[in-house]
Coordinates of C-alpha atoms in Angstrom, one line a residue:
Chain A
X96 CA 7.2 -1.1 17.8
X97 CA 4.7 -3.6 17.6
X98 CA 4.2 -7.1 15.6
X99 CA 1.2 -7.9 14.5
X100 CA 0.1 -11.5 12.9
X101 CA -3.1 -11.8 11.1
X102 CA -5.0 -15.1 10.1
X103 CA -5.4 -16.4 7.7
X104 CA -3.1 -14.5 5.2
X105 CA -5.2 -15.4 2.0
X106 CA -8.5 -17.2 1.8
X107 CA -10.6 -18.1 -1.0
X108 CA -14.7 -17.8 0.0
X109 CA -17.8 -19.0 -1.3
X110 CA -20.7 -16.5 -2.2
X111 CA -22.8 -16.2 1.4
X112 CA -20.3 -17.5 3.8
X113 CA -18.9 -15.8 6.3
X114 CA -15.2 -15.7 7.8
X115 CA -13.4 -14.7 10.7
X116 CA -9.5 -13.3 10.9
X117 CA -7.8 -12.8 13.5
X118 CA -5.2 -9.9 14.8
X119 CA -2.8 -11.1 17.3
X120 CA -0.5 -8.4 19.0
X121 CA 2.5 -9.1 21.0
X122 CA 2.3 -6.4 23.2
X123 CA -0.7 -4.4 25.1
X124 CA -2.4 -1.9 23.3
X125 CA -4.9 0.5 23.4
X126 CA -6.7 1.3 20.1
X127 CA -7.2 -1.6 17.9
X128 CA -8.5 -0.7 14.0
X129 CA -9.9 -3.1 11.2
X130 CA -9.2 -1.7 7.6
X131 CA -10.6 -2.8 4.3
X132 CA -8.2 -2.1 1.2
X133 CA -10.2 -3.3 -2.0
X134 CA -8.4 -3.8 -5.5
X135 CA -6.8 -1.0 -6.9
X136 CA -8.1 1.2 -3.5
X137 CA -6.7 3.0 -0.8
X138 CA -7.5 1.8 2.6
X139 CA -10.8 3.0 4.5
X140 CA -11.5 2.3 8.1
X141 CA -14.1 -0.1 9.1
X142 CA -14.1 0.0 12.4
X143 CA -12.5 0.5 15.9
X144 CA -12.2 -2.3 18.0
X145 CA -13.0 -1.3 21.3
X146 CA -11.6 -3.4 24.7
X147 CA -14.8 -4.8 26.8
X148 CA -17.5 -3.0 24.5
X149 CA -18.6 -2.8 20.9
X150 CA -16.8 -1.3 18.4
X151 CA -17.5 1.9 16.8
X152 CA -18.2 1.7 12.9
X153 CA -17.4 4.0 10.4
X154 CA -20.0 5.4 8.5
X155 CA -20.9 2.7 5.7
X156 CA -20.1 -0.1 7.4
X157 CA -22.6 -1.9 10.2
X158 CA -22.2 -4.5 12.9
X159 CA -24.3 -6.9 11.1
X160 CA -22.0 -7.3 8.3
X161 CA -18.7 -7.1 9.9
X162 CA -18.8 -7.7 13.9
X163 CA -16.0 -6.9 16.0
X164 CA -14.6 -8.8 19.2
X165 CA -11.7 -7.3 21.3
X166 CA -11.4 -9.9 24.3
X167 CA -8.2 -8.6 25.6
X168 CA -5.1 -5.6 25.0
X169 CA -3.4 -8.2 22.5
X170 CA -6.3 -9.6 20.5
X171 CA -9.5 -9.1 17.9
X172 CA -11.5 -10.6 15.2
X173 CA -13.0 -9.3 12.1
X174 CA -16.0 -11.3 10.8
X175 CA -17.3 -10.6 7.1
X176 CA -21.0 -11.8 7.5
X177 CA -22.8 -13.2 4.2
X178 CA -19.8 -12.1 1.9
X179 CA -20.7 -11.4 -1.9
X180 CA -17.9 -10.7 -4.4
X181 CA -17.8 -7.1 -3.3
X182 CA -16.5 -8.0 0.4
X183 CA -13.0 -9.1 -1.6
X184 CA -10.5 -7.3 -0.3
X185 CA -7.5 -6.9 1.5
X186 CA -8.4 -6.4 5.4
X187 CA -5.7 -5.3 7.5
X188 CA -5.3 -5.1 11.4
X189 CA -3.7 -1.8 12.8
X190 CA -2.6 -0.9 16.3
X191 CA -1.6 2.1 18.2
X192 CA 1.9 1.7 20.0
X193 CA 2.3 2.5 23.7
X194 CA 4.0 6.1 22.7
X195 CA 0.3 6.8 21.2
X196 CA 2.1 8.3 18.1
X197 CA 2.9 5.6 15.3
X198 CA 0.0 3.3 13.7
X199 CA 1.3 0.1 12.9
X200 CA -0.3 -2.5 10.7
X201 CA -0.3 -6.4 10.2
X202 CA 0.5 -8.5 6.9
X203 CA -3.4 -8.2 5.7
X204 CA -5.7 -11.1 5.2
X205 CA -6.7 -11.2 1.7
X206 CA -10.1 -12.4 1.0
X207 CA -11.2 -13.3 -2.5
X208 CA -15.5 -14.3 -2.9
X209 CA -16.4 -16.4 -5.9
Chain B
X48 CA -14.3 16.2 5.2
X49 CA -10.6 15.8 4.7
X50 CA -9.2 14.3 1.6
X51 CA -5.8 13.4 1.1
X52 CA -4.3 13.2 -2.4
X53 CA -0.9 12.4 -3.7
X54 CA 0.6 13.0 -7.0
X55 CA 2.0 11.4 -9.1
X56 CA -0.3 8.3 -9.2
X57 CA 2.8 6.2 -10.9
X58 CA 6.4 7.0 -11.4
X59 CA 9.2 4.9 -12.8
X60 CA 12.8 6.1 -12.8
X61 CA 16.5 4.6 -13.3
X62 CA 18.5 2.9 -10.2
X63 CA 20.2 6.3 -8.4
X64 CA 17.6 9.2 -9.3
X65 CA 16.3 11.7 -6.1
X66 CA 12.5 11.4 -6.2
X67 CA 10.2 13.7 -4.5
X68 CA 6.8 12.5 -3.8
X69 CA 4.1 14.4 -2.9
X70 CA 1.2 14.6 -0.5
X71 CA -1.7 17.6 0.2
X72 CA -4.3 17.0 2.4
X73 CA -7.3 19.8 2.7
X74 CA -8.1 20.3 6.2
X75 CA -5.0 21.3 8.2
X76 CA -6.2 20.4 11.8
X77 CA -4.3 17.2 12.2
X78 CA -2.8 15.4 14.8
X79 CA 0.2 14.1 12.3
X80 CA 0.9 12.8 9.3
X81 CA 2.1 9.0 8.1
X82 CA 4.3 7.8 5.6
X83 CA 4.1 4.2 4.7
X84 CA 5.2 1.9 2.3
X85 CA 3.2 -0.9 0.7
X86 CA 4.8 -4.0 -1.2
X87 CA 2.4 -6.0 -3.8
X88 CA -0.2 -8.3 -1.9
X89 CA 1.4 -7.3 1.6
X90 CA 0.5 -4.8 4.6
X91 CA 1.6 -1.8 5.2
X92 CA 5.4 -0.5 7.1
X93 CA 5.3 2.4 8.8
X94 CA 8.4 5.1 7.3
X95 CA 8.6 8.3 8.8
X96 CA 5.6 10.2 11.5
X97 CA 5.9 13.8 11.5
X98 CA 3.8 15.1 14.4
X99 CA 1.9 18.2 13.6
X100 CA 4.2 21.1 15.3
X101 CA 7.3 19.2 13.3
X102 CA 8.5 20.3 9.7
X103 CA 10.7 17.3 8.9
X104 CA 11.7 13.9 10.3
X105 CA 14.0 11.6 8.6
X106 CA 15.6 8.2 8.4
X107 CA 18.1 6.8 6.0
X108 CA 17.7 7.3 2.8
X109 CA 14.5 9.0 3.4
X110 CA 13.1 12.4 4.6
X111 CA 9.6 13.7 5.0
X112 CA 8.4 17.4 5.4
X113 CA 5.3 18.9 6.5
X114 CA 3.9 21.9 5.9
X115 CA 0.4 22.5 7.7
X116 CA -0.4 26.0 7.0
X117 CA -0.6 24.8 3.2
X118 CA -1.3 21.2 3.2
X119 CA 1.4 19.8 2.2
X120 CA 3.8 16.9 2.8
X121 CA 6.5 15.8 0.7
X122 CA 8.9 12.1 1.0
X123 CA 12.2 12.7 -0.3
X124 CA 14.0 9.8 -1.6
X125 CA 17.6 9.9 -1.8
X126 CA 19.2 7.8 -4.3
X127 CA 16.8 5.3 -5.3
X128 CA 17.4 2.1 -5.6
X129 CA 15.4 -1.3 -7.2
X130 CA 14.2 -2.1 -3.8
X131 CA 12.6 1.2 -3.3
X132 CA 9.8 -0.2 -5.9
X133 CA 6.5 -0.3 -4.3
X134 CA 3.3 2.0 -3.3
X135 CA 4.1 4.8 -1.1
X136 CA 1.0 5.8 1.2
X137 CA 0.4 9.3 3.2
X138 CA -2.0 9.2 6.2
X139 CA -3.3 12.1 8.0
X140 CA -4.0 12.2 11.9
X141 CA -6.9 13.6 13.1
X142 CA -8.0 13.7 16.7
X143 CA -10.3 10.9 16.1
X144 CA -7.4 8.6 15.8
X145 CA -8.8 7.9 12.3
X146 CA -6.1 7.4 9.4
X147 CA -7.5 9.0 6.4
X148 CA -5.1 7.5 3.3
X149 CA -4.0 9.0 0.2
X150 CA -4.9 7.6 -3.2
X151 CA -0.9 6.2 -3.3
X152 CA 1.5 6.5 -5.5
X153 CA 3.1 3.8 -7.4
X154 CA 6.9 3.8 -7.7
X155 CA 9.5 1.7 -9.8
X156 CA 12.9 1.9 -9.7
X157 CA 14.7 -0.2 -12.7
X158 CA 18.4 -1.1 -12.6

């Protein structure tokens, strides 16, 4: 299995800022994936964070708006650029284990605009 | 464009009852299917994978099936209990590594 911390775990954000969290892994991993879960929602992928080169974006969601770093096997970053009341949501950080089977995900960083 | 659905959207039921939860996706090329469970304000655990030439995997308490050819998966709960109260979530596999969620259902169990 794999554990996965996310920071911060709850953050309130003023209209037009923008924030970074973090996903920490403790082990290597290949695929690296940023999820948005607003109120009431399901989740919907944003993006896959990609080792060495840009993510890839699901349709709806732009590099602008939320870029991606994946320095390493154990580590990426999620910015929400310019947030509006809209962008608050739960954002979680999922991985691939080594087996390439089971998707596990962190604690979620949940982001409130006012 | 697969969609996944579960019914029921919200279910409460006594301490001890066997719930069946249900899952139906409408594309059956997938890679597998996800069960996971969701507590209030938290992230997701990961219950049961079924890989795509499985029917069934289990674990405790719980048991998942998978039926491809009709779309269908179903989490089995045996014997419910007060801490079995949050949001189940089914995920389907595609080869795109994408997880493409179910609308949830809510569960409560009450003593």
């Amino acid at each position: 299995s794999a554990v996965i911390s996310q920071k911060p775990s709850r953050d309130i954000c003023q209209r037009g800022t923008s924030l970074t969290i973090q996903c920490q892994v403790d082990s290597q991993v290949t695929m690296m994936f940023w999820y948005r879960q607003q109120p009431g929602q399901s989740l919907t992928l944003i993006a896959t964070a990609n080792q060495g080169s840009e993510a890839t974006y699901e349709s709806g969601f732009v590099i602008d708006k939320f870029p991606i770093s994946r320095p390493n096997l154990t580590f990426s970053t999620l910015t929400v650029s310019n947030m509006s009341p809209e962008d608050s949501s739960i954002y979680l950080c999922s991985v691939r284990d080594q087996s390439g089977n089971t998707i596990y995900f962190g604690e979620g960083s949940w982001l409130t605009v006012v | 464009k697969q969609e996944v659905t579960q019914i029921p959207a919200a279910l409460s039921v006594p301490e001890g009852e066997n719930l069946v939860l249900n899952c139906s996706f409408t594309d059956s090329a997938i890679y597998n299917l996800q069960w996971f469970r969701q507590d209030p304000g938290k992230g997701l655990t990961s219950l049961l994978l079924i890989q795509s030439s499985q029917r069934e995997q289990t674990s405790g308490r719980l048991n998942a099936s998978l039926d491809k050819s009709s779309g269908r998966s179903t989490l089995y709960i045996a014997a419910s209990q007060p801490g079995d109260s949050a949001t189940y979530l089914c995920a389907v596999v595609e080869n795109t590594d994408k997880l493409i969620f179910g609308t949830g259902t809510r569960l409560q169990v009450f003593p």
